[in-house]
Coordinates of C-alpha atoms and ligand atoms in Angstrom, one line a residue:
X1 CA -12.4 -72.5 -187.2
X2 CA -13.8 -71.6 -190.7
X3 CA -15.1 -68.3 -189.3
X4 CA -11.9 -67.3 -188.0
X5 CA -10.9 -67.2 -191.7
X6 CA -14.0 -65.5 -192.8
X7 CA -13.1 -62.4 -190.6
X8 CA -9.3 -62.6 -191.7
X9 CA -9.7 -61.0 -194.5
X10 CA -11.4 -58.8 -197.1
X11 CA -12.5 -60.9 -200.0
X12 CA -14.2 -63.6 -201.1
X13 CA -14.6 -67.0 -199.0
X14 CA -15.9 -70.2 -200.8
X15 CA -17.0 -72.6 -198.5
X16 CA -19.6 -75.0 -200.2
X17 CA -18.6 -78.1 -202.0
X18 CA -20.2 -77.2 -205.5
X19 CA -19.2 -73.5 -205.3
X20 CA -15.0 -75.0 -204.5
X21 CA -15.4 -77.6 -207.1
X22 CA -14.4 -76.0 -210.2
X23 CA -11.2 -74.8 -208.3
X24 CA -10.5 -78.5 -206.8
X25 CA -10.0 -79.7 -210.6
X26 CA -7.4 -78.4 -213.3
X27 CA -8.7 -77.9 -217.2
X28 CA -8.2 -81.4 -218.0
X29 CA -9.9 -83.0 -215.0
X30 CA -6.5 -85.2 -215.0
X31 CA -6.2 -84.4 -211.5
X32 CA -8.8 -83.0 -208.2
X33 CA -8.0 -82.4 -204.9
X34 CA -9.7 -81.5 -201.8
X35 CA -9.6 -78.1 -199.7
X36 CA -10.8 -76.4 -196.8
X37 CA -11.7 -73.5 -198.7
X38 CA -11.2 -71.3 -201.6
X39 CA -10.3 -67.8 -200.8
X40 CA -10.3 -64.8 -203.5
X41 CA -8.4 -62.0 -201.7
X42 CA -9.3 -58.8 -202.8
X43 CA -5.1 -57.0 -201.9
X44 CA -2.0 -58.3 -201.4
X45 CA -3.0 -57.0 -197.3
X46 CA -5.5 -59.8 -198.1
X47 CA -3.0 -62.4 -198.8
X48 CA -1.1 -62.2 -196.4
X49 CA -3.6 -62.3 -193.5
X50 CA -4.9 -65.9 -195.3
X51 CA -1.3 -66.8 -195.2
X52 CA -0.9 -66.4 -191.4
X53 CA -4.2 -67.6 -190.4
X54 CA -2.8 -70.8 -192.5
X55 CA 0.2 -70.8 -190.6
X56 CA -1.8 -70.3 -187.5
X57 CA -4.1 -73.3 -188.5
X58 CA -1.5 -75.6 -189.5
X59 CA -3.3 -75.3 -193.4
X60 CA -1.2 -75.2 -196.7
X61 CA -1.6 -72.6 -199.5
X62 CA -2.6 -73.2 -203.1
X63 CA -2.0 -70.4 -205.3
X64 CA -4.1 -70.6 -207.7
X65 CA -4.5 -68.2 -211.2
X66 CA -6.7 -69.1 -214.3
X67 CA -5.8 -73.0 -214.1
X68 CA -4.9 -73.7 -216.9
X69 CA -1.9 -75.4 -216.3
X70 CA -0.5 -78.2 -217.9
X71 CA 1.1 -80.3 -214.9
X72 CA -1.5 -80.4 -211.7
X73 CA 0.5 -77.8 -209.8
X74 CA -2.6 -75.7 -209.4
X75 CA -4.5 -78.5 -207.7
X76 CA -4.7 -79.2 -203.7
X77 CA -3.9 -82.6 -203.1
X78 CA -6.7 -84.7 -201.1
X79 CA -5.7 -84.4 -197.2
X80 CA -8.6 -81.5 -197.4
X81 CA -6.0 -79.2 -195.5
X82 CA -5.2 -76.7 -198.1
X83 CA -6.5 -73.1 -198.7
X84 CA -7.0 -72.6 -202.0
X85 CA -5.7 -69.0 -202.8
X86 CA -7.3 -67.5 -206.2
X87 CA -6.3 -64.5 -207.4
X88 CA -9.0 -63.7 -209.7
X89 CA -10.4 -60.4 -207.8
X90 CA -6.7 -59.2 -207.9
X91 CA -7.0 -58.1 -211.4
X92 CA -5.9 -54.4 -211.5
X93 CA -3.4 -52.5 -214.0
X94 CA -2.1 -50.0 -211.3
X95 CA 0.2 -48.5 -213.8
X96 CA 0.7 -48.1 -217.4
X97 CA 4.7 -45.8 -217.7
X98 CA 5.0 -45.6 -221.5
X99 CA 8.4 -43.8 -221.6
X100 CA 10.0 -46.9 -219.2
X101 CA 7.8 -49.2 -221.1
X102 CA 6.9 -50.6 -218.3
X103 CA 3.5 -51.6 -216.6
X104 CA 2.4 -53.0 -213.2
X105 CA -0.2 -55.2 -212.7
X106 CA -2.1 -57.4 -210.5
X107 CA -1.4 -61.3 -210.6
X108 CA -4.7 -62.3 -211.7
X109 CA -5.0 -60.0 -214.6
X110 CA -6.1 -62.3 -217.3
X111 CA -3.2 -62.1 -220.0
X112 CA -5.0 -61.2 -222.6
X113 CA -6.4 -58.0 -221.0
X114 CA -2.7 -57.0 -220.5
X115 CA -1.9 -57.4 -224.1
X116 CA -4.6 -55.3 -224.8
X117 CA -4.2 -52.6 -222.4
X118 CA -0.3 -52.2 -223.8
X119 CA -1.8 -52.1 -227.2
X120 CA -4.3 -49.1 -226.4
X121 CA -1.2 -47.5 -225.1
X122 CA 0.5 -48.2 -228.7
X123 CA 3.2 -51.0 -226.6
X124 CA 3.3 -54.8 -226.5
X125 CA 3.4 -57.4 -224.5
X126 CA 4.7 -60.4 -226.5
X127 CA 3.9 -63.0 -224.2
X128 CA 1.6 -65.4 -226.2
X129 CA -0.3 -68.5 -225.9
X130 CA -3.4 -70.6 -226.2
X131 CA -4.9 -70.1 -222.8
X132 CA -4.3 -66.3 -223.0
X133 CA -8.7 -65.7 -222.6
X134 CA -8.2 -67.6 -219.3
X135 CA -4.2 -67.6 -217.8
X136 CA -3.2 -64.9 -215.3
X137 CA -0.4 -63.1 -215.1
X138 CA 0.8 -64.5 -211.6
X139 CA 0.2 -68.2 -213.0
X140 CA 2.3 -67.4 -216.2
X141 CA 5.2 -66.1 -214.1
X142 CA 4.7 -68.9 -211.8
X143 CA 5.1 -71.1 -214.4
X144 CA 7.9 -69.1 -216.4
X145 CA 5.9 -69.8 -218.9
X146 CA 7.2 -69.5 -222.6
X147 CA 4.7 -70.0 -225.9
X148 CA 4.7 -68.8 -229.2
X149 CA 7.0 -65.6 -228.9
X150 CA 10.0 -66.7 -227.3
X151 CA 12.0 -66.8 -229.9
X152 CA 12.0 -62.8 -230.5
X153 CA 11.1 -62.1 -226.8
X154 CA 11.7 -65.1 -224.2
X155 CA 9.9 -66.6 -221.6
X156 CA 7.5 -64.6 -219.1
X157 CA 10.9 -64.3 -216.6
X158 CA 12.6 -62.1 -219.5
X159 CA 9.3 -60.3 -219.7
X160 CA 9.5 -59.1 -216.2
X161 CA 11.2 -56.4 -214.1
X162 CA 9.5 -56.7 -210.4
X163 CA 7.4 -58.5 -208.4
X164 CA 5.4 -58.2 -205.5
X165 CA 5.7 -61.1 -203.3
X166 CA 3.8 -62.6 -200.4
X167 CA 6.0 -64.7 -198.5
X168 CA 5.5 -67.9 -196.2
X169 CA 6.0 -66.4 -193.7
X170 CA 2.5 -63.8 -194.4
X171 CA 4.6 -60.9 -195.2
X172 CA 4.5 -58.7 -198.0
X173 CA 7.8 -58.0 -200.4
X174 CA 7.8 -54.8 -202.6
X175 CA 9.9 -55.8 -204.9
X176 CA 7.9 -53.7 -208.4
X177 CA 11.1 -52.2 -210.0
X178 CA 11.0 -51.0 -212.9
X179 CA 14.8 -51.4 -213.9
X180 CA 16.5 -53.0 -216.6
X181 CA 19.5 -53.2 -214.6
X182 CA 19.9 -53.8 -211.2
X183 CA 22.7 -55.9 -209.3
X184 CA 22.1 -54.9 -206.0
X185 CA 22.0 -58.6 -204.2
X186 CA 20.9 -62.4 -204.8
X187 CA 17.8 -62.0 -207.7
X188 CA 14.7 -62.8 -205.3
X189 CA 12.6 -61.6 -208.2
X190 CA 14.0 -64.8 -210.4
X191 CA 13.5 -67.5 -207.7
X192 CA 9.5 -66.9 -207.6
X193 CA 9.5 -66.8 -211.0
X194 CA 9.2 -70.8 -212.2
X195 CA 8.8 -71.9 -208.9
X196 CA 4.6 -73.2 -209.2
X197 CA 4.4 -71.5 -206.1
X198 CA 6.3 -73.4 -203.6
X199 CA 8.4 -69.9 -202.7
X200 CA 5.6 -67.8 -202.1
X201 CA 2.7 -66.0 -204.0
X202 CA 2.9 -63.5 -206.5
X203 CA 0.5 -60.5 -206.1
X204 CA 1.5 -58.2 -208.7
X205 CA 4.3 -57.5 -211.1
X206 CA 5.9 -54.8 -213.2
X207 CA 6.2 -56.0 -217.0
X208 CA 8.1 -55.1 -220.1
X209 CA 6.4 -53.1 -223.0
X210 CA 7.9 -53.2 -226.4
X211 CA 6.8 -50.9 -229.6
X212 CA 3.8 -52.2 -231.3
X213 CA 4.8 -53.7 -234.6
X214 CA 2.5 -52.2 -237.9
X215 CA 2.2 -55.9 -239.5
X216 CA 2.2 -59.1 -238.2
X217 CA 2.1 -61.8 -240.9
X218 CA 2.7 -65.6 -241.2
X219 CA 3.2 -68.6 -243.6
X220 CA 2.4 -72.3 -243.3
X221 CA 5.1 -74.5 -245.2
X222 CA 5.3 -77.7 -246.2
X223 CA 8.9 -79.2 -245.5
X224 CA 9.8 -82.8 -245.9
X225 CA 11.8 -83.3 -243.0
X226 CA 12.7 -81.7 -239.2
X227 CA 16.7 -80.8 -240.9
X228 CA 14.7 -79.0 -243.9
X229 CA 12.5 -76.9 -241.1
X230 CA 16.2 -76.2 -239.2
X231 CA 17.6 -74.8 -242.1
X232 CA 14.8 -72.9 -242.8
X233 CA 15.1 -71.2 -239.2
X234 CA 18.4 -70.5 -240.1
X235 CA 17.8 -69.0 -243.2
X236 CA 15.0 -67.0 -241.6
X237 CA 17.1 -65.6 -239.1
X238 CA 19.9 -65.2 -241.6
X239 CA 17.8 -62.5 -243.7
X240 CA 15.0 -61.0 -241.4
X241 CA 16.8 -61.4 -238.2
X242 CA 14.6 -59.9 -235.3
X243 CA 11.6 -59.4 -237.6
X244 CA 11.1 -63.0 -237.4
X245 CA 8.7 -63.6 -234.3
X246 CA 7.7 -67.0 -234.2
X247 CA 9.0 -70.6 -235.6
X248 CA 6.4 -73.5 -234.9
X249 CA 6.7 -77.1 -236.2
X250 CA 4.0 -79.4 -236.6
X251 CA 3.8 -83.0 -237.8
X252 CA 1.1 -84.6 -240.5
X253 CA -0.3 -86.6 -237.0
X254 CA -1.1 -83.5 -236.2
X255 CA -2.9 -82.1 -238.7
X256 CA -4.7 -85.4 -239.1
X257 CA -5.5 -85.2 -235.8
X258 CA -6.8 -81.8 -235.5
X259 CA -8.8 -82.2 -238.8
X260 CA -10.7 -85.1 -236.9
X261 CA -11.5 -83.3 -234.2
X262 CA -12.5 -80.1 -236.1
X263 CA -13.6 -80.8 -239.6
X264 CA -14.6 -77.3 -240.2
X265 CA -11.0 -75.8 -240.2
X266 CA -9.4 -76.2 -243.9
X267 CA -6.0 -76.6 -243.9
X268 CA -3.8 -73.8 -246.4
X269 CA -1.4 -75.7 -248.3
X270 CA -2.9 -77.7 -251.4
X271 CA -0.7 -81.0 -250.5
X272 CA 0.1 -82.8 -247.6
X273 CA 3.6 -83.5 -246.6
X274 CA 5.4 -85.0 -243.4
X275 CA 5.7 -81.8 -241.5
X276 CA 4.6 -78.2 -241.8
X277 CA 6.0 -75.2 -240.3
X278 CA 4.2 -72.0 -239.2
X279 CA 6.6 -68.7 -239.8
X280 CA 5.2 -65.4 -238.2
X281 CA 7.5 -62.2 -239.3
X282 CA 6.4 -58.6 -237.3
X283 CA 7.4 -55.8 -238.5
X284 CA 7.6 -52.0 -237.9
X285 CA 6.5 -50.5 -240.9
X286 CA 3.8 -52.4 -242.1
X287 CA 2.1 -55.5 -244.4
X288 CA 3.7 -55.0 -247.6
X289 CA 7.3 -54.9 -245.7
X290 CA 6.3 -58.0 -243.7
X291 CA 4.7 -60.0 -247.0
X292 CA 8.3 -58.7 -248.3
X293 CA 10.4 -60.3 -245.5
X294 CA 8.5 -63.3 -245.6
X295 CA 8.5 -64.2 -249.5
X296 CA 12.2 -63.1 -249.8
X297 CA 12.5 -65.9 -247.1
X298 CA 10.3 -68.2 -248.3
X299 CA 11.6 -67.6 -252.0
X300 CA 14.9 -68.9 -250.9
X301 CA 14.1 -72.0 -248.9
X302 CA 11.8 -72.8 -252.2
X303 CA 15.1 -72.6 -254.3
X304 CA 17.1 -74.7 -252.2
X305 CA 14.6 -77.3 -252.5
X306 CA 13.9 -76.9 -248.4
X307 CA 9.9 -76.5 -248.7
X308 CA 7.9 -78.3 -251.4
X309 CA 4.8 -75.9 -250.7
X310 CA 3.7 -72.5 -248.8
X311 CA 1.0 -70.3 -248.5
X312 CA 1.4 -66.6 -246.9
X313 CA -1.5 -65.4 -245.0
X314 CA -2.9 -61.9 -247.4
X315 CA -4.2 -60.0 -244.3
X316 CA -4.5 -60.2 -240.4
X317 CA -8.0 -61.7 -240.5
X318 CA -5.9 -65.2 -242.3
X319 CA -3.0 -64.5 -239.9
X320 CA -5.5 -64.9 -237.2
X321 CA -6.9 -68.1 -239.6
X322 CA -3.1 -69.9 -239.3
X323 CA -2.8 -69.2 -235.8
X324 CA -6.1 -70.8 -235.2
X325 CA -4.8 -74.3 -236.6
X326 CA -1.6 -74.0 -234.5
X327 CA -3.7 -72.9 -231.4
X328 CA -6.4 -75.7 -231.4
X329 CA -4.0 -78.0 -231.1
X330 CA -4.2 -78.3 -227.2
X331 CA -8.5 -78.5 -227.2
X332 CA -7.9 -81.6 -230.4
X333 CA -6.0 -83.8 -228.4
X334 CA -8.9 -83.2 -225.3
X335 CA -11.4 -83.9 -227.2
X336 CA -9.5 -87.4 -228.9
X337 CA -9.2 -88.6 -225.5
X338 CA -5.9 -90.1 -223.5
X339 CA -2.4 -88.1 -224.5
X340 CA 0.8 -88.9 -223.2
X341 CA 2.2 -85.4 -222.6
X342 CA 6.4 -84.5 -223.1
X343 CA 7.5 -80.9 -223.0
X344 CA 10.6 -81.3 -223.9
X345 CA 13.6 -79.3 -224.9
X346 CA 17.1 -79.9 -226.4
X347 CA 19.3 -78.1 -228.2
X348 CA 17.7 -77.6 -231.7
X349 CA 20.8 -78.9 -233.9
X350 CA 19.8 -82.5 -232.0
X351 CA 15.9 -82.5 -232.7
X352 CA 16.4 -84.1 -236.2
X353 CA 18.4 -87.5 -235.1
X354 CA 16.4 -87.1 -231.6
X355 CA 13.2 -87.4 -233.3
X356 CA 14.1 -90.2 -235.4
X357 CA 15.5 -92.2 -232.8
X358 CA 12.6 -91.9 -230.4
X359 CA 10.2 -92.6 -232.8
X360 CA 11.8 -95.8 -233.8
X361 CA 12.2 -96.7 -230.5
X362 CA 8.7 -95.9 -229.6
X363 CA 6.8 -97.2 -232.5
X364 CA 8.8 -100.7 -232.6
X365 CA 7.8 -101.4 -229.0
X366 CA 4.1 -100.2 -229.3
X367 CA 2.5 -100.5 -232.5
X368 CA -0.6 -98.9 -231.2
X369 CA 1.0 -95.7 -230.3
X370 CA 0.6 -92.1 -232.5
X371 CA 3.0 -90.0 -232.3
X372 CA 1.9 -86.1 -232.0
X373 CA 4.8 -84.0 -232.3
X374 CA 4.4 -80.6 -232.8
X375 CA 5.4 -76.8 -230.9
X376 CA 7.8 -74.5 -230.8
X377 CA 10.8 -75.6 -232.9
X378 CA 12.2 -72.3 -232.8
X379 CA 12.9 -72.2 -229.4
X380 CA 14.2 -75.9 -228.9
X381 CA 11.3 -76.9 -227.3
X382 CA 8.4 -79.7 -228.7
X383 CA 5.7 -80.9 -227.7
X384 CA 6.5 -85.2 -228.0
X385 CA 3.5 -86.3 -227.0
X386 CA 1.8 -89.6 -227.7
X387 CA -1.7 -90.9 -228.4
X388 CA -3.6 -93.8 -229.0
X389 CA -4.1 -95.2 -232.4
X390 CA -8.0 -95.6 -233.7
X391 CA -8.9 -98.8 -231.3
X392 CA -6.3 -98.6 -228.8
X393 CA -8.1 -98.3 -225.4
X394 CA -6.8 -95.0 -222.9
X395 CA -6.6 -97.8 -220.5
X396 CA -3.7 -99.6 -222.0
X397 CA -1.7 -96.0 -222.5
X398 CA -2.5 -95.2 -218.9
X399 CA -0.4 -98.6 -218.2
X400 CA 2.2 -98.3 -220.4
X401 CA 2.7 -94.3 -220.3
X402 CA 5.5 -94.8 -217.7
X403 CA 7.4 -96.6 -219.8
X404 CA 7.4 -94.4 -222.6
X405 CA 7.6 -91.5 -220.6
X406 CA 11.0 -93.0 -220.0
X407 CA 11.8 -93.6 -223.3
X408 CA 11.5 -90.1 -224.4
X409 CA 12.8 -88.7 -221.3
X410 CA 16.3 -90.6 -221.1
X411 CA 16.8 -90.0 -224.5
X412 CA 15.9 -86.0 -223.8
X413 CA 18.7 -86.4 -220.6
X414 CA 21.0 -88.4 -223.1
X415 CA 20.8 -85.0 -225.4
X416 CA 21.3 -82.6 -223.0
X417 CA 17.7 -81.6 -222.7
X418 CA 15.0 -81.1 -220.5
X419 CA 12.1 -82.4 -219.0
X420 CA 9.8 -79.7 -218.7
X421 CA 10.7 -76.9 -221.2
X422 CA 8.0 -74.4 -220.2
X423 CA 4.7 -76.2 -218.1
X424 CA 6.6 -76.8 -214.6
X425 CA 7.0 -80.3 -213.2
X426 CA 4.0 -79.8 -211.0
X427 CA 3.4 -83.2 -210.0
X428 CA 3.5 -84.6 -213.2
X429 CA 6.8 -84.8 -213.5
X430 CA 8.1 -83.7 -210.1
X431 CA 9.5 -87.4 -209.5
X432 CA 10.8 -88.0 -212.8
X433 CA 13.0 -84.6 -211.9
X434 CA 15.4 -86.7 -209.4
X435 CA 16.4 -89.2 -212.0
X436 CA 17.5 -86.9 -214.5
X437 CA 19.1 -83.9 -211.4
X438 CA 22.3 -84.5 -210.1
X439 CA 22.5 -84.9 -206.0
X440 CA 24.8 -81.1 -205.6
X441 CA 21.7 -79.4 -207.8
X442 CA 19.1 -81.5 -205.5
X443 CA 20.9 -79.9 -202.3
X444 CA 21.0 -76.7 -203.7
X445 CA 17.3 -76.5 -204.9
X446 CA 16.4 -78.1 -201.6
X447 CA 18.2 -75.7 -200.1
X448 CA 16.1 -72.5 -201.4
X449 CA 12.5 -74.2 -200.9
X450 CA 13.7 -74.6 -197.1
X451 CA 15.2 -71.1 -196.9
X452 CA 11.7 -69.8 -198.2
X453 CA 9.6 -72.0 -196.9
X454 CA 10.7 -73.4 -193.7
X455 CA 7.0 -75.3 -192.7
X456 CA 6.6 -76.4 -195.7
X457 CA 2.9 -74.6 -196.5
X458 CA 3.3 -73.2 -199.4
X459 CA 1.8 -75.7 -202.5
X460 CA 3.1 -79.1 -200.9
X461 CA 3.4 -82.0 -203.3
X462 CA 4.0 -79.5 -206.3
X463 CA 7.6 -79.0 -208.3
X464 CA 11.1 -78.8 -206.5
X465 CA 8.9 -78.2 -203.0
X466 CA 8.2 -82.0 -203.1
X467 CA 11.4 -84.0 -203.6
Ligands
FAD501 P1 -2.5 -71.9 -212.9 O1 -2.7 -73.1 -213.8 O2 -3.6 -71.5 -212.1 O3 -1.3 -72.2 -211.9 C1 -0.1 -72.7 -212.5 C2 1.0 -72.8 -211.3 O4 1.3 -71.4 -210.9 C3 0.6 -73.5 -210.1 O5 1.7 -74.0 -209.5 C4 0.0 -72.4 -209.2 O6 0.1 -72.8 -207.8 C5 1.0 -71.3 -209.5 N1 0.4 -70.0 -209.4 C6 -0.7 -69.4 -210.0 N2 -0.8 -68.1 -209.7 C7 0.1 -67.9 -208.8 C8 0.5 -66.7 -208.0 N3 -0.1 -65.6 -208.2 N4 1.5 -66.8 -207.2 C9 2.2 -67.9 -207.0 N5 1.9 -69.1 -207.7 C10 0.9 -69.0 -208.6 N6 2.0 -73.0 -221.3 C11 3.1 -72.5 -221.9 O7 4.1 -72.3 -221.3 N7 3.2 -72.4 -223.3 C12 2.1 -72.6 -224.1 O8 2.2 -72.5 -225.3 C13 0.9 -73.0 -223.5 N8 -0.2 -73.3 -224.2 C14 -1.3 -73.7 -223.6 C15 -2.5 -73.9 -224.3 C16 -3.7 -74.3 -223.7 C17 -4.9 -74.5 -224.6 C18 -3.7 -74.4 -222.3 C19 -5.0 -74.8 -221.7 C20 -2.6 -74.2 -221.6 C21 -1.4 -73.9 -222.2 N9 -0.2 -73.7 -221.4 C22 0.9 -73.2 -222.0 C23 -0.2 -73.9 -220.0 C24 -0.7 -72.8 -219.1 O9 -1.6 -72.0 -219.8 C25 0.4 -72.0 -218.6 O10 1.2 -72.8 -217.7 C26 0.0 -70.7 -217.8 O11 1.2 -70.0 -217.5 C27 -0.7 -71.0 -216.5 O12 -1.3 -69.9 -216.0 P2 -2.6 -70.0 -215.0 O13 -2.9 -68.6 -214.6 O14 -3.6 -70.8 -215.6 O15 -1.9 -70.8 -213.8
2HG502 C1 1.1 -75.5 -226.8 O1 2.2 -75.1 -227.2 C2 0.9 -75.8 -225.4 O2 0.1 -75.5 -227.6 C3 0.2 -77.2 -225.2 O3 2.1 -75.7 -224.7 C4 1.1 -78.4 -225.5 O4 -0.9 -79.8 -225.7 C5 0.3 -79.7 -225.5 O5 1.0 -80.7 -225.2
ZN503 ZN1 3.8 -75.1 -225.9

């Protein structure tokens, strides 16, 4: 049957077990899978013929980008019927249009080769975040997902103007406008965005370019409490307004924690406090404009006693230093071992009394538990994540992470928030979803996965597609 596929299409087919493993397993090796094959199509033509021989062979699809995502929603399950579908070979800018600021690539252009294509062409593309060596474009608008410039630019849906869609049904959908406006029917282009690839698979896309800011500079601060780092934002915004590009928060756990795991980074500000925040201003003109912005800001908060310490970065090679800290986060809690993962979001006015409350809550009912908060305060949305202390076993948080992930996650629901602010549910959190989703959004999501994908192939088990 295996043959069939071979001729189906253009690309690449992986058939033996060693040469499918590393797509069987996501970054973390938190979850693996099993699959009939891997296929790396070389066109969207390509796609959809593995679609309808899927259909034909009663398989399921896996879309699959650079896997680096957070939630196992890139991983086949383990009834070995799935097709794997990597988009790697599909990694083409097919077309840069500088006066629409526009530009139309392939789904698996690695995101940091579009970032630097725009900037040859003078543009940017603000998207931003860790995995940006590895993530592709399709899996970031798969995964709406959001990073460290959301706050000036959104999340990967704002940052796109088309797609090009191959459905469940193998057929292809043009759908690369490059319009800012266009009302012309239901938004198909926002349903496949966010949906982990339960709706179809995304081939290529037309983004948003911006102009190419002169500077980019940022700050650490040392503030003593989550209301001091609010009123900071504020402040921030207040005086810089749009030049302010990114707000992240980070607790002293965390720095602890990253300065076990990677003694060689030094940390900028000369004392230690409960909670540090990372300001990045961008501006048009250039450094001495952005150092301007950023001490006028800084000067402030110091006078109204919101920051006890700060240290501005001189030039891009200690911008790119800061970031570093902030960016190594994900890789330190790898490499410490079991992390209880919540990608949370409320609205920001409620993180101070949220964060107090949960901890409390938390730490009273498991002593051994560390709390790792950190991420992008800016934008509502924090990483609440939870570790073992020095000489608590993985094992013991692997039994009691249900449990807290309830504690976090009513008190999220009791704010207002939600449960997965920008990684997906995938099936991490695909069950959790029905407790915290009333029954007439249920039936309505429900609704769209069947209207897309009435056999159900496309990533079973994964997201809204499962419940
Ligand atoms: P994959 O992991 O391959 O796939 C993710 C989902 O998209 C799966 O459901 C998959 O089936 C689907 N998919 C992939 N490609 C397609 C396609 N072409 N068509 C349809 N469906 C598709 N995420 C954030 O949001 N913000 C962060 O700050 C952030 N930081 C990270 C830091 C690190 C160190 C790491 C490792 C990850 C981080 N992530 C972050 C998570 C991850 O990088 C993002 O979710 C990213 O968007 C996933 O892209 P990918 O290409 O790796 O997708
Ligand atoms: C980040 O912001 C990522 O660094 C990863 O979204 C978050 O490790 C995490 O929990
Ligand atoms: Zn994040």
């Amino acid at each position: 049957m295996l043959e069939t596929l071979r001729s189906a299409f253009a690309g690449r087919l992986l058939l033996d077990d060693a040469e499918k493993a590393p797509y069987l397993t996501d970054w973390r090796s938190k979850w693996t899978g099993r699959a009939l094959a891997v296929v790396q199509p070389d066109s969207a033509a390509d796609v959809a013929a593995v679609v309808r021989w899927c259909i034909a062979n009663d398989a399921v699809v896996v879309p699959q980008g650079g896997n680096t995502g957070m939630s196992g929603a890139a991983t086949p399950d383990d009834s070995g019927r799935a097709v794997v579908v990597s988009l790697a070979r599909m990694n083409r800018i097919r077309d840069l249009d500088a006066i629409n600021n526009t530009m139309t690539v392939e789904a698996g252009c690695v995101l940091q080769s579009i970032q630097e294509e725009a900037e040859r062409n003078d543009r940017l593309f603000p998207l931003s975040l860790s995995a940006e060596g590895s993530c592709m474009i399709g899996g970031n608008l798969s995964t709406n997902a959001g990073g460290v410039g959301v706050l000036r630019f959104g999340n990967a849906r704002d940052l796109c103007l088309g797609l090009e869609v191959v459905t469940a049904e193998g057929e292809i959908w043009n759908g690369l406008r490059g319009l800012r406006k266009d009302n012309s029917g239901y938004d198909l282009r926002d349903l496949f965005i966010g949906a982990e690839g339960t709706l179809g698979i995304i081939t290529a896309a037309t983004l948003k370019l911006f102009p190419l800011p002169r500077a980019r500079l940022c700050a650490w601060a040392s503030v003593a409490n989550v209301d001091d780092a609010l009123a900071i934002l504020a402040l921030a915004q207040q005086k810089i307004g749009a030049r302010l590009t990114a707000f992240e928060l980070m607790s002293n756990n965390c720095v602890d924690l990253l300065l076990e795991q990677f003694p060689a980074l030094r940390w900028p500000t000369s004392e230690r406090s409960a909670w540090y925040v990372l300001l990045e201003v961008s501006d048009p003109d250039g450094d001495i404009e952005a150092n301007a912005a950023l001490e006028s800001v800084l000067e402030l908060a110091f006078e109204k006693s919101l920051l006890s310490d700060a240290t501005i970065a001189t030039n891009l090679s200690q911008t790119h230093e800061f970031w570093a800290l902030r960016e190594n986060m994900g890789e330190a809690q790898v490499k410490a071992g079991k992390n209880i993962k919540h990608d949370i979001s409320v609205p920001i006015s409620k993180f101070p009394s949220f964060i107090a409350a949960t901890n409390a809550l938390i730490e009273s009912q498991f002593s051994d538990a560390r709390m790792i908060v950190f991420g992008h305060l800016g934008d509502g949305n924090l990483h609440y994540n939870v570790s073992p202390k020095t000489g608590a076993t993985g094992e013991r948080f692997t039994q009691i992470e249900p449990a807290i992930n309830r504690i976090v996650h009513d008190a999220v629901d009791a704010c207002g928030g939600s449960i997965s602010a920008e990684h997906g549910l995938g099936v991490l959190r695909r069950n959790e979803a029905l407790r915290y989703k009333s029954d007439v959004e249920m039936k309505l999501q429900r609704a769209i996965k069947h209207a897309l994908d009435p056999r159900g192939i496309m990533n079973p088990g994964k997201g809204m597609g499962a419940v």
